Short mmCIF file of C-alpha atoms and ligand atoms in Angstrom, two decimals:
data_model
loop_
_atom_site.label_atom_id
_atom_site.label_comp_id
_atom_site.label_asym_id
_atom_site.label_seq_id
_atom_site.Cartn_x
_atom_site.Cartn_y
_atom_site.Cartn_z
CA MET A 5 -48.39 -5.52 -22.46
CA ILE A 6 -47.31 -5.59 -18.82
CA THR A 7 -47.56 -8.99 -17.14
CA LYS A 8 -47.27 -9.77 -13.48
CA LEU A 9 -44.61 -12.36 -12.78
CA ASN A 10 -45.30 -15.09 -10.35
CA LYS A 11 -41.81 -15.04 -8.98
CA GLY A 12 -39.22 -13.51 -6.79
CA PRO A 13 -37.73 -14.78 -3.59
CA HIS A 14 -39.06 -11.67 -1.93
CA LEU A 15 -42.77 -11.83 -1.85
CA LYS A 16 -42.82 -8.27 -0.52
CA TYR A 17 -41.86 -7.25 -4.05
CA GLU A 18 -44.23 -7.56 -6.96
CA TYR A 19 -42.46 -8.17 -10.26
CA TYR A 20 -43.84 -7.02 -13.60
CA LEU A 21 -42.38 -7.61 -17.03
CA VAL A 22 -42.84 -5.74 -20.28
CA ASP A 23 -41.26 -6.50 -23.65
CA THR A 24 -40.86 -2.94 -24.81
CA ILE A 25 -41.74 0.41 -23.24
CA PRO A 26 -40.53 3.99 -23.67
CA SER A 27 -39.12 4.13 -20.11
CA THR A 28 -39.82 2.11 -16.97
CA ASN A 29 -39.30 5.24 -14.85
CA THR A 30 -41.75 7.28 -16.90
CA TYR A 31 -44.28 4.45 -16.70
CA PHE A 32 -44.17 4.37 -12.90
CA LYS A 33 -44.25 8.18 -12.74
CA GLU A 34 -47.48 8.14 -14.68
CA ASN A 35 -49.04 5.05 -13.12
CA TYR A 36 -47.75 4.91 -9.53
CA LYS A 37 -51.29 5.03 -8.14
CA SER A 38 -52.10 1.63 -9.65
CA TYR A 39 -49.07 -0.13 -8.15
CA LYS A 40 -48.14 -1.15 -4.64
CA ASP A 41 -45.06 -0.08 -2.71
CA LYS A 42 -42.09 -2.26 -3.80
CA SER A 43 -43.31 -2.97 -7.31
CA ILE A 44 -40.61 -3.73 -9.85
CA LEU A 45 -41.02 -3.23 -13.56
CA ILE A 46 -38.48 -5.02 -15.75
CA ALA A 47 -38.28 -4.19 -19.46
CA LEU A 48 -36.59 -6.21 -22.16
CA GLU A 49 -36.28 -3.06 -24.26
CA GLN A 50 -36.63 0.67 -23.68
CA THR A 51 -37.25 3.00 -26.59
CA ASN A 52 -36.86 6.27 -24.68
CA GLY A 53 -34.66 5.41 -21.72
CA ARG A 54 -33.77 8.43 -19.64
CA GLY A 55 -30.62 9.23 -17.69
CA ARG A 56 -29.65 11.91 -15.21
CA TYR A 57 -29.48 15.53 -16.39
CA ASP A 58 -32.05 14.78 -19.11
CA ARG A 59 -29.62 12.56 -20.94
CA ILE A 60 -30.69 9.63 -23.07
CA TRP A 61 -30.01 6.16 -21.68
CA LYS A 62 -29.38 3.68 -24.46
CA SER A 63 -29.56 -0.01 -23.80
CA SER A 64 -28.58 -2.87 -26.05
CA ASN A 65 -29.99 -6.33 -26.30
CA ASN A 66 -29.99 -8.14 -23.04
CA ASP A 67 -29.01 -5.15 -20.88
CA ILE A 68 -30.71 -5.00 -17.51
CA ILE A 69 -33.46 -2.40 -17.35
CA PHE A 70 -35.79 -2.02 -14.38
CA SER A 71 -37.42 0.44 -12.01
CA ILE A 72 -38.52 -0.01 -8.42
CA LEU A 73 -41.50 1.94 -7.11
CA LEU A 74 -41.18 2.80 -3.43
CA LYS A 75 -43.76 4.51 -1.29
CA GLU A 76 -41.53 5.04 1.73
CA ASN A 77 -39.03 7.88 1.74
CA LYS A 78 -35.50 6.51 2.21
CA ASN A 79 -32.00 7.33 1.09
CA TYR A 80 -32.15 5.49 -2.22
CA ALA A 81 -29.21 7.44 -3.66
CA ILE A 82 -27.04 5.55 -1.17
CA ILE A 83 -29.02 2.30 -1.05
CA ALA A 84 -29.37 1.64 -4.80
CA PRO A 85 -25.70 1.78 -5.89
CA LEU A 86 -24.72 -0.26 -2.83
CA ALA A 87 -27.37 -2.87 -3.64
CA ILE A 88 -25.94 -3.20 -7.15
CA CYS A 89 -22.35 -3.62 -5.89
CA LEU A 90 -23.38 -6.12 -3.21
CA GLY A 91 -25.71 -7.99 -5.55
CA LEU A 92 -22.92 -8.37 -8.11
CA LYS A 93 -20.37 -9.49 -5.54
CA LYS A 94 -22.12 -12.86 -5.57
CA TYR A 95 -20.88 -13.27 -9.16
CA ASN A 96 -17.37 -12.21 -8.21
CA ILE A 97 -17.79 -8.86 -9.88
CA LYS A 98 -16.02 -6.15 -7.91
CA ALA A 99 -17.92 -3.02 -8.81
CA GLY A 100 -17.50 0.31 -7.02
CA ILE A 101 -19.51 3.50 -6.63
CA LYS A 102 -18.49 6.64 -8.42
CA TRP A 103 -20.13 9.31 -6.26
CA PRO A 104 -22.94 10.11 -6.19
CA ASN A 105 -24.52 7.00 -7.65
CA ASP A 106 -22.92 5.57 -10.76
CA VAL A 107 -21.58 2.05 -10.57
CA TYR A 108 -18.17 1.49 -12.12
CA LEU A 109 -16.14 -1.54 -13.02
CA ASN A 110 -12.49 -1.31 -14.06
CA ASN A 111 -12.76 2.48 -14.32
CA LYS A 112 -15.69 2.36 -16.71
CA LYS A 113 -19.39 2.90 -16.19
CA LEU A 114 -21.31 -0.31 -15.69
CA SER A 115 -24.60 0.97 -14.38
CA GLY A 116 -26.59 4.17 -14.10
CA ILE A 117 -29.33 5.01 -11.64
CA LEU A 118 -32.08 7.56 -12.10
CA ILE A 119 -34.02 8.38 -8.95
CA GLU A 120 -37.17 10.42 -9.33
CA ASP A 121 -39.34 11.53 -6.43
CA ILE A 122 -43.02 12.33 -6.60
CA PHE A 123 -44.23 15.01 -4.19
CA ASN A 124 -47.79 16.16 -3.81
CA SER A 125 -47.32 18.73 -1.02
CA LYS A 126 -45.71 15.79 0.80
CA PHE A 127 -43.66 12.76 -0.25
CA VAL A 128 -45.66 10.27 -2.31
CA ALA A 129 -43.19 7.91 -3.95
CA SER A 130 -39.68 7.39 -5.25
CA ILE A 131 -38.85 5.64 -8.47
CA VAL A 132 -35.43 4.05 -8.60
CA GLY A 133 -34.53 3.26 -12.21
CA ILE A 134 -31.55 1.03 -12.84
CA GLY A 135 -29.77 0.29 -16.11
CA ILE A 136 -26.90 -2.21 -16.17
CA ASN A 137 -24.82 -2.94 -19.27
CA MET A 138 -24.47 -6.59 -20.09
CA THR A 139 -22.00 -5.93 -22.92
CA ASP A 140 -19.25 -3.31 -23.34
CA LYS A 141 -20.16 0.07 -24.83
CA PRO A 142 -16.86 1.31 -26.31
CA SER A 143 -18.36 4.49 -27.76
CA LEU A 144 -19.75 5.48 -24.35
CA TYR A 145 -16.73 4.27 -22.36
CA GLY A 146 -19.10 1.82 -20.78
CA VAL A 147 -18.31 -1.65 -19.61
CA GLY A 148 -20.62 -4.64 -19.50
CA LEU A 149 -21.01 -7.43 -16.99
CA ASN A 150 -20.05 -9.88 -19.74
CA ILE A 151 -21.27 -12.85 -17.76
CA ASN A 152 -23.44 -15.65 -18.90
CA LYS A 153 -26.11 -15.40 -16.22
CA ASP A 154 -29.83 -15.06 -16.37
CA LYS A 155 -30.65 -11.39 -15.91
CA PHE A 156 -33.66 -12.14 -13.73
CA GLU A 157 -31.34 -13.96 -11.36
CA ILE A 158 -29.05 -10.92 -11.26
CA ILE A 159 -32.01 -8.62 -10.57
CA ASP A 160 -33.11 -10.92 -7.73
CA SER A 161 -29.65 -10.79 -6.22
CA ILE A 162 -29.70 -6.96 -6.32
CA ILE A 163 -33.22 -6.81 -4.85
CA GLU A 164 -32.21 -9.16 -2.05
CA GLU A 165 -29.41 -6.75 -1.07
CA PHE A 166 -31.62 -3.71 -1.62
CA ASP A 167 -34.15 -5.12 0.82
CA LYS A 168 -31.52 -5.75 3.51
CA LEU A 169 -30.13 -2.23 3.10
CA LEU A 170 -33.55 -0.69 3.71
CA ASP A 171 -33.19 -1.72 7.37
CA LEU A 172 -29.79 -0.11 7.97
CA ASN A 173 -29.47 3.24 9.71
CA LYS A 174 -27.88 6.20 7.98
CA SER A 175 -24.46 5.90 9.58
CA ASP A 176 -24.12 2.17 8.80
CA LEU A 177 -25.21 2.86 5.23
CA ILE A 178 -22.62 5.59 4.80
CA LYS A 179 -19.91 3.37 6.31
CA LEU A 180 -20.68 0.70 3.73
CA TYR A 181 -20.94 3.28 0.97
CA ARG A 182 -17.43 4.58 1.83
CA ASP A 183 -16.07 1.04 1.46
CA TYR A 184 -17.38 0.88 -2.09
CA SER A 185 -16.53 4.44 -3.07
CA THR A 186 -14.04 4.74 -5.92
CA ILE A 187 -13.31 8.41 -5.38
CA ILE A 188 -12.05 8.66 -1.82
CA ASN A 189 -8.43 9.86 -1.94
CA LYS A 190 -8.80 11.07 -5.52
CA ASP A 191 -7.72 14.59 -6.41
CA VAL A 192 -10.29 16.95 -7.88
CA TYR A 193 -10.29 20.46 -9.28
CA TYR A 194 -13.19 22.54 -8.00
CA GLN A 195 -13.85 26.27 -8.40
CA GLY A 196 -10.26 26.96 -9.40
CA LEU A 197 -8.63 24.98 -6.59
CA THR A 198 -7.37 21.44 -6.15
CA TYR A 199 -8.61 19.24 -3.35
CA LYS A 200 -8.42 15.67 -2.18
CA VAL A 201 -11.67 13.79 -1.61
CA VAL A 202 -11.40 12.75 2.02
CA ASP A 203 -14.86 11.51 2.93
CA ILE A 204 -18.56 11.24 2.26
CA ASP A 205 -20.57 12.69 5.13
CA LEU A 206 -23.84 11.50 6.64
CA ASN A 207 -25.80 13.64 4.18
CA GLY A 208 -24.08 11.90 1.28
CA HIS A 209 -22.07 15.06 0.53
CA LEU A 210 -18.49 14.92 -0.60
CA VAL A 211 -15.89 16.22 1.85
CA LEU A 212 -12.96 17.89 0.07
CA SER A 213 -9.78 18.98 1.74
CA ASN A 214 -6.73 21.09 0.87
CA LEU A 215 -4.22 23.13 2.81
CA LYS A 216 -6.81 25.84 3.36
CA GLY A 217 -9.26 23.49 5.06
CA LYS A 218 -12.27 21.35 4.35
CA ILE A 219 -15.43 22.00 2.37
CA THR A 220 -18.48 19.85 1.68
CA VAL A 221 -20.22 19.80 -1.68
CA SER A 222 -23.46 18.22 -2.81
CA SER A 223 -23.91 16.46 -6.14
CA ASP A 224 -25.76 19.56 -7.43
CA GLU A 225 -22.68 21.67 -6.78
CA ILE A 226 -19.96 19.60 -8.40
CA ASN A 227 -19.78 17.52 -11.55
CA ILE A 228 -17.39 14.90 -10.30
CA LYS A 229 -16.54 13.51 -13.73
CA GLU A 230 -15.51 16.95 -14.98
CA SER A 231 -13.68 17.80 -11.77
CA LEU A 232 -11.61 14.62 -11.95
CA LEU A 233 -10.90 15.23 -15.64
CA LYS A 234 -9.96 18.86 -15.09
CA TYR A 235 -7.53 17.76 -12.40
CA GLU A 236 -5.99 15.17 -14.72
CA ASN A 237 -5.64 17.71 -17.51
CA LYS A 238 -3.97 20.21 -15.21
CA ASN A 239 -1.33 17.75 -14.09
C1 BTN B 326 -27.69 7.71 -15.67
O1 BTN B 326 -26.60 7.19 -15.48
O2 BTN B 326 -27.77 8.82 -16.23
C2 BTN B 326 -28.95 7.02 -15.18
C3 BTN B 326 -29.45 6.00 -16.14
C4 BTN B 326 -30.69 5.29 -15.64
C5 BTN B 326 -31.26 4.34 -16.65
C6 BTN B 326 -32.41 3.53 -16.11
S1 BTN B 326 -32.85 2.20 -17.17
C7 BTN B 326 -34.30 1.91 -16.24
C8 BTN B 326 -34.86 3.28 -15.87
N1 BTN B 326 -35.71 3.81 -16.93
C9 BTN B 326 -35.21 4.91 -17.46
O3 BTN B 326 -35.73 5.56 -18.39
N2 BTN B 326 -34.05 5.21 -16.90
C10 BTN B 326 -33.70 4.29 -15.85
#
């Protein structure tokens, strides 16, 4: 059963809580018409959590699981990972963004974000699904927050930052995103050549450079994890 919470420092956001659900993203995809812009669904457990590229997203007890329903079209791929990093800074956790939108801590994945857009000839809604590990996941090379804090408080802190970021223009957002990026200056192997990651442009694309010049690639064109690994294996 989904219950509406009478809470949140941000009254613009409506909070809902469910004990167990297949996936908070799937729920909003199927029921977005019944919910207002800026509704948040928090689940204590997900039985069919979904990740990017049709992967499964497994959560353990106490992990943070929520989705935000947004009816305005904004650059959530930039905003969401930044909101997580900024929201966690309050707890002295120095997380960074592994382009395009994974959040890493000490070189391991802390949080994943699944953004799904609904179009009906024009933009209708975006669903920003966020999963954050509270405990380490050795088998998945995942790291947990490992802090003794109420997860609703952590979600509030992230939402507070998310809300502030909604007002920033694209170039200020990208500037901030660059500050939190963990891959600038890293070497990657792409289409048979090695490059250095030199920037993230205003479209959120990666700018790669080598002696031959610069190229830009979107997240559909490069699998950054594999490209970093391939580079490491080559050297
Ligand atoms: C990824 O790294 O592949 C993205 C993982 C996203 C997981 C979250 S948990 C809340 C929301 N509901 C889902 O089914 N997925 C997202």
